[in-house]
Amino acid sequence: MDIRKFVLTTVLSVHIVMRSEERYLKDYDASRFASPIVTVDNVLFSLDNNELSVLLVKRANHPYQGTWGLPGGFIDMTLDESTRDTALRKLVEKTGVIPPWLEQLETFSGKYRDPRGWSLTTAWFALIARTDCQPHIESVSDAKWLPTHQLTQQTLAFDHGEIITHALNRLRQKTRYSLLPVYCLAEEFTLTQLQEATEIILGQAIQRKSLIRRFEASGMFEDTGKSKATGARKARLYRRKEGVDIHLFSRNLLNDTAE
Amino acid sequence: MDIRKFVLTTVLSVHIVMRSEERYLKDYDASRFASPIVTVDNVLFSLDNNELSVLLVKRANHPYQGTWGLPGGFIDMTLDESTRDTALRKLVEKTGVIPPWLEQLETFSGKYRDPRGWSLTTAWFALIARTDCQPHIESVSDAKWLPTHQLTQQTLAFDHGEIITHALNRLRQKTRYSLLPVYCLAEEFTLTQLQEATEIILGQAIQRKSLIRRFEASGMFEDTGKSKATGARKARLYRRKEGVDIHLFSRNLLNDTAE
DNA sequence: ATAATAGTGTCTCTGAGACAGTATGAC
DNA sequence: GTCATACTGTCTCAGAGACACTATTAT
């Protein structure tokens, strides 16, 4: 960007109208000012078949009609109290359930990212266990899971490919200093499942011992008392404690791998 | 939020109009749909007099006329190619210079945060050396620096107090795993200045030795060959290397202090 | 010389990496 | 018993915390 034009920009002289705020608000017409197109999009990740996938929906409307894109849409100002509500509403429409992890990713904006004109989308990043949403998704014909390693082959609407890449980086980074991948697992899970989830996301093996140390130090989990057979010795089943926040560690895993 | 209402929400039946995307775009009228009020705000931090301060401007217009708030405003869709441009344009208006650090913080949205109605603001987080912008700011009567420890006493427009709190948390967190505070220093700086900046931001003393280890390991800086007298032994002056990205460390400082 | 600030050497301590060793359960 | 998977013990190693030590310069 050429920033010199900004340096030369002078402060606009402000026409101060002297009237009460009350009266000002009464007369205020939100449609007076040209406004960008505002949407909300979700990057929902899930694990299955040793793959990390992202949920896509086929666009029913223009622009990019028929192209795959992220599940999202316009804010419903009567239903939604914030863009978080919009994100949740759209996710529930497509998956039938509330994802156990939802955080704001980043807002993408620009003159050229939407053919209709200047646009802005607040992107959210979510995790879910595949089994918790698979039945609902299979009932909808216009939704599919895209394995992230096929991202480059798939043409996507708008800048959704770029948004997914940002979300992937965030997921990988957070996996190095938290146990975020548990939110991709079923309610009750084994340490081996958590290890596999972590390894799929990071794309490389980790030390089980390091995972166990963190698991215990986090204080986030409790033993269900149950165990699960997987062909050999039975593995203990854990669950997340009620109302416990995610624990952030002060060191990263895999700190040899350059950032 | 009551999420049951979302679970009950059914997918709207989509009226698929069969016409070419080209024709669709030609007929597209962005003002057809109700849209939230969209703005961009900046949280600009700076250090002076052993204090971390944030830049505020007195609002010239309704709503909150006369109240202090963050420097920001509407997107100019002809000037700005993205909200980053909007953020920069507003910062240059108020400070006269481009800040050496600018990153997106978060987007705040909601039905009630602006009395005019449903609104959304993309907040940006910036750092600058006080000396680089002080002359310009002093020439503008409607701008001031608010020391962050006085945040609770100051009434601010909209949810700007909350936004500043988020930015502060981000700054403190990043200071623990990077050398972000250098962006609050002049072009040429001493290690002691960097240490003091870090300590002001974190609100506690750090080990100079740890800072030096990180400083050397980061590869971000070069010796200017010059040095600066401060009353006793002269301190070496360093500067940031041209075009070098910020280095992220794999461990945090102060990891005793609970997250 | 003294005081003050700049910078070094080196020990401890935490937690990740590595990997050998033990436990459990299906067959 | 064997074999596969689950789990533990314990060593090494990087880098933060702590703090004593040396270096430089104005007075």
Coordinates of C-alpha atoms (C1' of nucleotides) in Angstrom, one line a residue:
Chain A
M1 CA 0.0 0.0 0.0
D2 CA 1.2 3.5 -0.8
I3 CA 1.0 5.2 2.5
R4 CA 2.2 8.6 1.4
K5 CA -1.3 9.6 0.4
F6 CA -2.4 9.1 4.0
V7 CA 0.4 11.2 5.3
L8 CA -0.8 14.0 3.1
T9 CA -4.4 13.5 4.2
T10 CA -5.6 16.4 6.3
V11 CA -8.1 16.2 9.1
L12 CA -11.5 17.0 7.7
S13 CA -13.0 20.0 9.1
V14 CA -15.8 18.8 11.3
H15 CA -19.2 20.5 11.1
I16 CA -20.4 20.4 14.7
V17 CA -24.1 20.6 14.8
M18 CA -25.4 21.8 18.2
R19 CA -28.4 19.7 19.1
S20 CA -29.1 17.2 21.8
E21 CA -27.9 13.7 21.5
E22 CA -31.5 12.5 22.0
R23 CA -32.7 14.5 19.0
Y24 CA -29.7 13.4 17.0
L25 CA -30.5 9.8 17.6
K26 CA -34.2 10.3 16.8
D27 CA -33.3 11.7 13.4
Y28 CA -30.5 9.2 12.7
D29 CA -30.9 7.2 9.5
A30 CA -28.4 4.3 9.3
S31 CA -28.9 3.9 5.6
R32 CA -27.6 7.5 4.9
F33 CA -23.9 6.4 4.7
A34 CA -22.5 4.0 2.1
S35 CA -21.7 0.8 4.0
P36 CA -19.7 -2.2 3.1
I37 CA -21.3 -5.6 2.6
V38 CA -21.0 -7.3 6.0
T39 CA -21.1 -11.0 6.6
V40 CA -20.0 -13.6 9.1
D41 CA -18.2 -16.9 8.1
N42 CA -17.2 -20.0 10.0
V43 CA -14.2 -22.3 9.6
L44 CA -15.4 -25.5 11.3
F45 CA -12.7 -28.2 11.7
S46 CA -13.3 -31.8 12.5
L47 CA -11.2 -35.0 12.5
D48 CA -12.1 -38.3 10.8
N49 CA -10.2 -41.1 9.1
N50 CA -6.9 -39.7 10.2
E51 CA -7.6 -36.4 8.4
L52 CA -8.3 -32.8 9.4
S53 CA -11.2 -31.5 7.4
V54 CA -13.1 -28.2 7.1
L55 CA -16.9 -27.9 6.5
L56 CA -17.9 -26.4 3.1
V57 CA -21.4 -25.6 1.7
K58 CA -22.4 -25.3 -1.9
R59 CA -23.5 -21.7 -2.6
A60 CA -27.2 -21.6 -3.6
N61 CA -27.1 -17.9 -4.6
H62 CA -25.0 -15.5 -6.6
P63 CA -22.2 -14.5 -6.4
Y64 CA -20.2 -17.8 -6.9
Q65 CA -23.4 -19.7 -7.2
G66 CA -22.6 -23.5 -7.2
T67 CA -19.1 -22.9 -5.8
W68 CA -18.1 -24.4 -2.5
G69 CA -17.5 -21.9 0.3
L70 CA -17.5 -21.4 4.1
P71 CA -20.8 -21.7 6.0
G72 CA -21.8 -18.2 6.8
G73 CA -24.0 -15.3 5.8
F74 CA -25.6 -12.0 6.7
I75 CA -26.2 -10.8 10.2
D76 CA -29.9 -11.0 11.2
M77 CA -30.1 -7.8 13.3
T78 CA -33.4 -9.0 14.9
L79 CA -32.1 -12.5 15.9
D80 CA -28.4 -11.9 16.5
E81 CA -27.1 -9.8 19.4
S82 CA -23.5 -10.0 18.1
T83 CA -21.6 -11.7 15.3
R84 CA -20.9 -14.6 17.7
D85 CA -24.7 -15.2 17.5
T86 CA -24.6 -15.0 13.7
A87 CA -21.8 -17.5 13.6
L88 CA -23.6 -19.9 16.0
R89 CA -26.9 -19.6 14.1
K90 CA -25.2 -20.5 10.9
L91 CA -23.3 -23.4 12.4
V92 CA -26.4 -24.8 14.0
E93 CA -28.3 -24.5 10.7
K94 CA -25.6 -26.7 9.0
T95 CA -24.6 -29.1 11.7
G96 CA -27.6 -29.3 14.1
V97 CA -25.4 -28.7 17.2
I98 CA -23.5 -26.1 19.1
P99 CA -19.7 -26.7 18.6
P100 CA -17.8 -27.0 21.9
W101 CA -15.2 -24.5 20.7
L102 CA -15.9 -21.2 19.0
E103 CA -13.5 -18.2 18.9
Q104 CA -13.2 -15.2 16.6
L105 CA -10.5 -15.7 14.0
E106 CA -10.0 -12.4 12.2
T107 CA -12.0 -9.9 10.1
F108 CA -11.2 -9.9 6.4
S109 CA -12.1 -6.9 4.4
G110 CA -11.4 -5.2 1.1
K111 CA -12.6 -3.6 -2.1
Y112 CA -12.0 -6.6 -4.3
R113 CA -12.7 -9.7 -2.2
D114 CA -16.4 -9.7 -3.2
P115 CA -17.5 -8.9 -6.8
R116 CA -20.5 -7.0 -5.4
G117 CA -18.2 -4.4 -3.9
W118 CA -16.4 -3.3 -0.7
S119 CA -17.0 -6.1 1.8
L120 CA -16.1 -7.2 5.3
T121 CA -16.5 -10.6 6.9
T122 CA -15.8 -11.5 10.5
A123 CA -14.5 -15.1 10.4
W124 CA -15.0 -17.5 13.3
F125 CA -13.0 -20.6 14.0
A126 CA -14.8 -23.7 15.5
L127 CA -14.1 -27.3 16.5
I128 CA -16.4 -30.2 16.7
A129 CA -16.4 -34.0 17.1
R130 CA -17.3 -35.6 13.8
T131 CA -19.7 -38.0 15.4
D132 CA -21.7 -35.2 17.0
C133 CA -22.7 -33.6 13.7
Q134 CA -22.4 -36.3 11.0
P135 CA -26.0 -37.4 11.0
H136 CA -27.3 -33.8 10.4
I137 CA -24.7 -33.0 7.8
E138 CA -25.4 -36.2 5.8
S139 CA -29.1 -35.1 5.7
V140 CA -28.1 -31.9 4.0
S141 CA -27.0 -32.4 0.4
D142 CA -25.2 -29.1 0.0
A143 CA -22.5 -29.7 2.7
K144 CA -19.3 -31.6 2.7
W145 CA -16.0 -32.0 4.5
L146 CA -12.9 -31.0 2.7
P147 CA -9.7 -32.7 3.9
T148 CA -7.3 -29.8 4.5
H149 CA -4.5 -31.4 2.5
Q150 CA -6.8 -31.1 -0.6
L151 CA -7.2 -27.3 0.0
T152 CA -5.0 -26.3 -3.0
Q153 CA -7.0 -28.5 -5.4
Q154 CA -10.4 -27.1 -4.4
T155 CA -11.7 -23.8 -5.9
L156 CA -13.5 -21.8 -3.2
A157 CA -15.7 -18.8 -3.2
F158 CA -14.3 -15.3 -2.4
D159 CA -11.1 -15.4 -0.3
H160 CA -12.3 -18.4 1.6
G161 CA -9.2 -20.4 0.8
E162 CA -7.1 -17.8 2.4
I163 CA -9.4 -17.6 5.5
I164 CA -9.1 -21.4 6.0
T165 CA -5.3 -21.1 5.8
H166 CA -5.3 -18.5 8.5
A167 CA -7.6 -20.7 10.7
L168 CA -5.2 -23.7 10.1
N169 CA -2.3 -21.6 11.3
R170 CA -4.1 -20.5 14.4
L171 CA -5.2 -24.1 15.1
R172 CA -1.6 -25.4 14.7
Q173 CA -0.2 -22.6 16.8
K174 CA -2.7 -23.1 19.7
T175 CA -2.2 -26.9 19.6
R176 CA 1.5 -26.2 20.5
Y177 CA 0.6 -24.3 23.7
S178 CA -2.8 -25.8 24.8
L179 CA -4.8 -28.9 24.6
L180 CA -7.2 -27.4 22.1
P181 CA -7.6 -30.6 20.1
V182 CA -9.8 -32.1 22.8
Y183 CA -12.6 -30.1 21.4
C184 CA -12.4 -32.3 18.3
L185 CA -13.1 -35.4 20.4
A186 CA -16.2 -37.0 21.7
E187 CA -17.4 -36.2 25.2
E188 CA -15.5 -39.2 26.6
F189 CA -12.1 -39.8 25.1
T190 CA -8.8 -41.7 25.7
L191 CA -5.3 -40.2 25.8
T192 CA -4.5 -42.1 22.6
Q193 CA -7.3 -40.3 20.8
L194 CA -6.0 -37.0 22.1
Q195 CA -2.5 -37.9 21.0
E196 CA -3.7 -38.8 17.5
A197 CA -5.8 -35.7 17.1
T198 CA -2.8 -33.6 18.1
E199 CA -0.5 -35.4 15.7
I200 CA -2.9 -35.1 12.8
I201 CA -3.2 -31.3 13.4
L202 CA 0.5 -30.8 13.8
G203 CA 1.4 -33.2 11.0
Q204 CA 4.0 -34.9 13.0
A205 CA 4.5 -37.3 16.0
I206 CA 4.7 -36.0 19.5
Q207 CA 6.0 -37.5 22.7
R208 CA 3.1 -39.3 24.5
K209 CA 4.9 -38.6 27.8
S210 CA 4.9 -34.8 27.1
L211 CA 1.2 -35.0 26.3
I212 CA 0.4 -36.8 29.6
R213 CA 2.5 -34.3 31.6
R214 CA 0.4 -31.5 30.1
F215 CA -2.8 -33.4 30.5
E216 CA -2.3 -33.8 34.2
A217 CA -0.9 -30.3 34.7
S218 CA -3.8 -28.6 32.9
G219 CA -6.4 -29.6 35.5
M220 CA -9.0 -29.5 32.8
F221 CA -10.1 -33.2 32.9
E222 CA -11.5 -35.9 35.1
D223 CA -11.4 -39.6 34.9
T224 CA -14.8 -41.1 34.1
G225 CA -13.8 -44.4 35.9
K226 CA -14.7 -46.2 32.6
S227 CA -12.3 -47.6 30.1
K228 CA -12.4 -48.6 26.5
A229 CA -11.1 -51.7 24.8
T230 CA -9.2 -51.1 21.6
G231 CA -8.0 -54.7 20.9
A232 CA -5.4 -54.8 23.6
R233 CA -5.1 -53.2 27.1
K234 CA -8.1 -51.1 27.9
A235 CA -7.6 -47.3 27.9
R236 CA -9.0 -45.0 30.6
L237 CA -11.8 -42.7 29.5
Y238 CA -11.6 -39.0 30.5
R239 CA -14.0 -36.1 30.1
R240 CA -13.6 -32.3 30.3
K241 CA -14.5 -30.9 33.7
E242 CA -17.6 -28.8 33.8
G243 CA -17.0 -25.0 33.3
V244 CA -13.2 -25.2 33.2
D245 CA -11.4 -22.8 30.9
I246 CA -8.7 -23.9 28.5
H247 CA -5.2 -24.0 30.1
L248 CA -2.4 -22.2 28.3
F249 CA 1.1 -23.7 28.8
S250 CA 4.2 -21.5 29.1
R251 CA 6.2 -23.6 26.7
N252 CA 5.5 -24.8 23.2
L253 CA 5.7 -28.3 21.9
L254 CA 8.0 -29.0 18.9
N255 CA 10.0 -25.9 19.5
D256 CA 12.7 -27.2 17.1
T257 CA 10.3 -26.7 14.2
A258 CA 10.8 -23.1 13.4
E259 CA 7.8 -20.8 13.7
Chain B
M1 CA -27.5 -16.4 25.1
D2 CA -30.4 -18.7 24.7
I3 CA -29.3 -21.1 22.0
R4 CA -32.4 -23.2 21.9
K5 CA -34.0 -20.7 19.5
F6 CA -31.2 -21.4 17.1
V7 CA -31.6 -25.1 17.3
L8 CA -35.2 -24.7 16.3
T9 CA -34.3 -22.4 13.4
T10 CA -34.9 -24.1 10.2
V11 CA -32.9 -23.5 7.0
L12 CA -34.7 -20.8 5.0
S13 CA -36.0 -22.1 1.8
V14 CA -33.8 -20.5 -0.8
H15 CA -35.3 -19.0 -3.9
I16 CA -32.9 -19.8 -6.6
V17 CA -33.1 -17.3 -9.4
M18 CA -31.6 -18.6 -12.6
R19 CA -29.8 -15.9 -14.3
S20 CA -26.1 -15.3 -15.0
E21 CA -23.8 -14.0 -12.3
E22 CA -22.9 -11.2 -14.6
R23 CA -26.4 -9.9 -14.8
Y24 CA -26.9 -10.5 -11.1
L25 CA -24.0 -8.3 -10.2
K26 CA -25.1 -5.6 -12.7
D27 CA -28.5 -5.4 -10.9
Y28 CA -27.0 -5.7 -7.4
D29 CA -27.9 -2.9 -5.0
A30 CA -25.8 -3.0 -1.9
S31 CA -28.2 -0.7 0.0
R32 CA -31.1 -3.1 -0.3
F33 CA -30.2 -5.1 2.8
A34 CA -30.2 -3.6 6.3
S35 CA -26.6 -3.4 7.4
P36 CA -25.0 -2.7 10.7
I37 CA -23.1 0.5 11.4
V38 CA -19.5 -0.3 10.5
T39 CA -16.5 1.5 11.9
V40 CA -12.8 1.0 12.6
D41 CA -11.0 1.9 15.8
N42 CA -7.4 2.1 17.0
V43 CA -5.9 1.3 20.3
L44 CA -2.5 3.1 20.1
F45 CA -0.1 2.6 23.0
S46 CA 2.9 4.6 23.8
L47 CA 5.3 4.9 26.8
D48 CA 6.4 8.0 28.6
N49 CA 7.3 9.0 32.0
N50 CA 7.4 5.4 33.2
E51 CA 3.7 4.9 32.1
L52 CA 1.9 3.0 29.4
S53 CA -0.7 5.3 27.8
V54 CA -3.4 5.0 25.2
L55 CA -4.3 7.7 22.7
L56 CA -7.8 9.2 23.1
V57 CA -9.7 11.8 21.0
K58 CA -12.6 14.0 22.1
R59 CA -15.6 13.1 20.0
A60 CA -16.7 16.1 17.9
N61 CA -20.0 14.5 16.9
H62 CA -23.0 12.7 18.3
P63 CA -23.3 10.1 19.7
Y64 CA -21.1 10.7 22.9
Q65 CA -20.3 14.2 21.7
G66 CA -17.6 15.6 23.9
T67 CA -16.7 12.3 25.4
W68 CA -13.2 10.8 25.0
G69 CA -13.0 7.7 22.8
L70 CA -10.6 5.8 20.5
P71 CA -9.3 7.3 17.3
G72 CA -11.3 5.8 14.5
G73 CA -14.2 6.3 12.2
F74 CA -16.0 5.1 9.1
I75 CA -14.4 3.3 6.2
D76 CA -13.9 5.5 3.2
M77 CA -14.6 3.0 0.5
T78 CA -12.9 5.1 -2.2
L79 CA -9.7 5.7 -0.2
D80 CA -9.4 2.4 1.8
E81 CA -8.7 -0.9 0.2
S82 CA -9.2 -2.7 3.5
T83 CA -9.9 -1.9 7.2
R84 CA -6.1 -1.8 7.7
D85 CA -6.0 1.2 5.4
T86 CA -8.8 2.8 7.4
A87 CA -6.9 2.2 10.7
L88 CA -3.7 3.7 9.2
R89 CA -5.5 6.7 7.7
K90 CA -7.1 7.5 11.1
L91 CA -3.8 7.0 12.9
V92 CA -1.9 9.3 10.5
E93 CA -4.6 11.9 10.9
K94 CA -4.1 12.0 14.6
T95 CA -0.4 11.3 15.0
G96 CA 1.1 12.5 11.7
V97 CA 3.2 9.3 11.3
I98 CA 2.8 5.6 10.4
P99 CA 3.2 3.5 13.6
P100 CA 5.9 0.8 13.3
W101 CA 3.5 -1.9 14.7
L102 CA -0.1 -2.3 13.7
E103 CA -2.1 -5.6 14.0
Q104 CA -5.8 -6.4 14.0
L105 CA -7.1 -6.9 17.5
E106 CA -10.6 -8.1 17.3
T107 CA -14.0 -7.1 16.0
F108 CA -16.6 -6.0 18.5
S109 CA -20.2 -6.1 17.5
G110 CA -23.7 -6.0 19.0
K111 CA -27.1 -4.6 19.1
Y112 CA -26.5 -2.3 22.1
R113 CA -22.9 -1.0 21.9
D114 CA -23.9 2.0 19.9
P115 CA -27.1 4.0 20.6
R116 CA -27.7 4.4 16.9
G117 CA -28.3 0.7 16.5
W118 CA -26.6 -2.6 15.6
S119 CA -23.0 -1.8 15.1
L120 CA -19.6 -3.5 14.4
T121 CA -16.1 -2.1 14.8
T122 CA -12.9 -3.7 13.8
A123 CA -10.4 -2.7 16.4
W124 CA -6.6 -2.4 15.6
F125 CA -3.8 -2.4 18.0
A126 CA -0.7 -0.2 17.4
L127 CA 2.5 0.8 19.1
I128 CA 4.6 3.9 18.6
A129 CA 7.5 5.8 20.2
R130 CA 6.2 8.9 22.0
T131 CA 8.8 11.2 20.6
D132 CA 7.8 10.2 17.0
C133 CA 4.3 11.6 17.3
Q134 CA 4.3 14.0 20.3
P135 CA 4.7 17.3 18.2
H136 CA 1.8 16.4 16.0
I137 CA -0.4 15.4 18.9
E138 CA 0.3 18.5 20.8
S139 CA -0.8 20.6 17.8
V140 CA -4.2 18.9 18.0
S141 CA -6.3 20.1 20.9
D142 CA -8.8 17.2 20.9
A143 CA -6.2 14.4 21.5
K144 CA -4.6 13.2 24.8
W145 CA -2.7 10.3 26.3
L146 CA -4.5 8.4 29.0
P147 CA -2.2 6.4 31.4
T148 CA -3.6 2.9 31.4
H149 CA -3.7 2.8 35.2
Q150 CA -6.3 5.6 35.1
L151 CA -8.5 3.6 32.8
T152 CA -11.2 2.9 35.4
Q153 CA -11.6 6.6 36.3
Q154 CA -12.1 7.7 32.8
T155 CA -15.6 7.5 31.2
L156 CA -15.2 6.5 27.5
A157 CA -17.5 6.4 24.5
F158 CA -19.2 3.2 23.5
D159 CA -17.5 0.0 24.7
H160 CA -14.1 1.6 24.2
G161 CA -13.0 0.9 27.7
E162 CA -13.5 -2.8 27.2
I163 CA -11.7 -2.7 23.8
I164 CA -8.7 -1.1 25.5
T165 CA -8.7 -3.8 28.2
H166 CA -8.6 -6.5 25.4
A167 CA -5.7 -4.7 23.7
L168 CA -3.8 -4.4 27.0
N169 CA -4.2 -8.2 27.6
R170 CA -2.9 -8.9 24.1
L171 CA 0.1 -6.5 24.6
R172 CA 1.0 -8.1 27.9
Q173 CA 0.6 -11.6 26.6
K174 CA 2.8 -10.9 23.5
T175 CA 5.4 -9.2 25.6
R176 CA 5.9 -12.5 27.4
Y177 CA 6.8 -14.4 24.2
S178 CA 8.3 -11.8 21.9
L179 CA 10.2 -8.5 22.0
L180 CA 7.1 -6.5 20.9
P181 CA 7.9 -3.6 23.3
V182 CA 10.8 -2.5 20.9
Y183 CA 8.1 -0.9 18.8
C184 CA 7.5 1.6 21.6
L185 CA 11.1 2.8 21.4
A186 CA 12.9 5.3 19.2
E187 CA 14.7 4.0 16.1
E188 CA 17.9 3.7 18.0
F189 CA 17.6 2.3 21.6
T190 CA 19.6 0.8 24.4
L191 CA 19.0 -2.5 26.2
T192 CA 18.0 -0.7 29.3
Q193 CA 15.3 1.2 27.5
L194 CA 13.9 -2.1 26.2
Q195 CA 14.1 -3.6 29.7
E196 CA 12.2 -0.6 31.1
A197 CA 9.6 -0.7 28.4
T198 CA 9.0 -4.4 29.1
E199 CA 8.8 -3.9 32.8
I200 CA 6.3 -1.1 32.5
I201 CA 4.1 -3.2 30.2
L202 CA 4.3 -6.3 32.4
G203 CA 4.0 -4.3 35.6
Q204 CA 6.9 -6.1 37.2
A205 CA 10.7 -6.5 37.0
I206 CA 12.3 -9.0 34.7
Q207 CA 15.8 -10.5 34.6
R208 CA 18.1 -8.4 32.4
K209 CA 20.0 -11.6 31.6
S210 CA 16.9 -13.3 30.2
L211 CA 16.2 -10.2 28.1
I212 CA 19.7 -10.2 26.7
R213 CA 19.6 -13.9 25.8
R214 CA 16.3 -13.3 23.9
F215 CA 17.6 -10.2 22.3
E216 CA 20.6 -12.1 20.9
A217 CA 18.6 -15.2 19.9
S218 CA 16.0 -13.2 18.1
G219 CA 18.3 -12.1 15.3
M220 CA 16.1 -9.0 14.9
F221 CA 18.6 -6.3 15.8
E222 CA 22.0 -4.9 14.8
D223 CA 24.5 -2.8 16.7
T224 CA 24.7 0.8 15.4
G225 CA 28.3 1.1 16.6
K226 CA 27.2 4.1 18.5
S227 CA 26.6 4.4 22.2
K228 CA 24.8 6.7 24.6
A229 CA 25.8 8.3 27.8
T230 CA 23.3 8.2 30.6
G231 CA 25.4 9.5 33.5
A232 CA 27.6 6.5 34.0
R233 CA 29.0 3.8 31.6
K234 CA 27.8 4.4 28.0
A235 CA 25.2 2.0 26.7
R236 CA 25.3 0.4 23.2
L237 CA 22.7 1.6 20.8
Y238 CA 20.9 -0.9 18.6
R239 CA 18.3 -0.7 15.8
R240 CA 15.9 -3.1 14.2
K241 CA 17.3 -4.8 11.1
E242 CA 15.6 -3.8 7.9
G243 CA 12.7 -6.0 6.9
V244 CA 13.0 -8.6 9.7
D245 CA 9.9 -10.1 11.2
I246 CA 9.2 -10.3 14.8
H247 CA 10.6 -13.4 16.5
L248 CA 8.3 -15.6 18.7
F249 CA 10.0 -17.5 21.5
S250 CA 8.9 -21.0 22.5
R251 CA 8.8 -20.1 26.2
N252 CA 7.1 -17.3 28.1
L253 CA 8.7 -14.9 30.6
L254 CA 7.2 -14.8 34.1
N255 CA 5.6 -18.2 33.8
D256 CA 5.1 -18.3 37.5
T257 CA 2.5 -15.5 37.1
A258 CA -0.7 -17.4 36.4
E259 CA -2.2 -16.9 33.0
Chain C
dA1 C1' 38.9 6.8 44.0
dT2 C1' 33.9 6.5 44.0
dA3 C1' 29.5 5.9 42.4
dA4 C1' 26.5 4.6 39.0
dT5 C1' 25.1 2.3 35.2
dA6 C1' 26.4 -1.5 31.5
dG7 C1' 27.2 -5.9 30.7
dT8 C1' 29.1 -11.2 31.8
dG9 C1' 29.5 -15.9 34.1
dT10 C1' 27.4 -19.5 36.0
dC11 C1' 24.4 -22.0 39.0
dT12 C1' 19.6 -23.7 39.7
dC13 C1' 15.1 -25.2 38.2
dT14 C1' 11.3 -26.4 35.1
dG15 C1' 9.4 -28.9 31.6
dA16 C1' 10.0 -30.8 26.8
dG17 C1' 12.4 -34.7 24.1
dA18 C1' 13.9 -39.4 24.1
dC19 C1' 13.4 -43.9 25.0
dA20 C1' 13.7 -48.0 28.0
dG21 C1' 10.9 -50.4 31.0
dT22 C1' 6.4 -52.2 33.1
dA23 C1' 1.2 -53.2 33.1
dT24 C1' -3.0 -55.1 31.2
dG25 C1' -5.9 -57.7 28.5
dA26 C1' -7.3 -60.4 24.0
dC27 C1' -6.0 -64.5 21.8
Chain D
dG1 C1' 2.3 -68.2 27.1
dT2 C1' 2.5 -64.1 22.9
dC3 C1' 1.5 -59.8 21.2
dA4 C1' -0.4 -55.3 21.0
dT5 C1' -1.6 -51.4 23.2
dA6 C1' -1.6 -48.5 27.6
dC7 C1' 1.1 -46.4 30.8
dT8 C1' 5.5 -45.1 34.0
dG9 C1' 10.4 -43.9 35.1
dT10 C1' 14.1 -41.4 34.4
dC11 C1' 17.9 -39.3 31.8
dT12 C1' 19.2 -35.3 28.8
dC13 C1' 18.9 -30.7 27.3
dA14 C1' 17.3 -25.8 26.3
dG15 C1' 16.3 -21.8 28.3
dA16 C1' 14.3 -18.9 32.1
dG17 C1' 15.3 -17.2 37.1
dA18 C1' 18.7 -15.7 40.3
dC19 C1' 22.5 -13.2 41.5
dA20 C1' 27.4 -12.5 42.0
dC21 C1' 30.8 -10.7 39.3
dT22 C1' 33.5 -7.5 36.0
dA23 C1' 33.7 -3.2 32.8
dT24 C1' 33.3 1.6 31.7
dT25 C1' 32.8 6.4 32.4
dA26 C1' 31.4 11.0 34.8
dT27 C1' 32.5 13.2 38.9

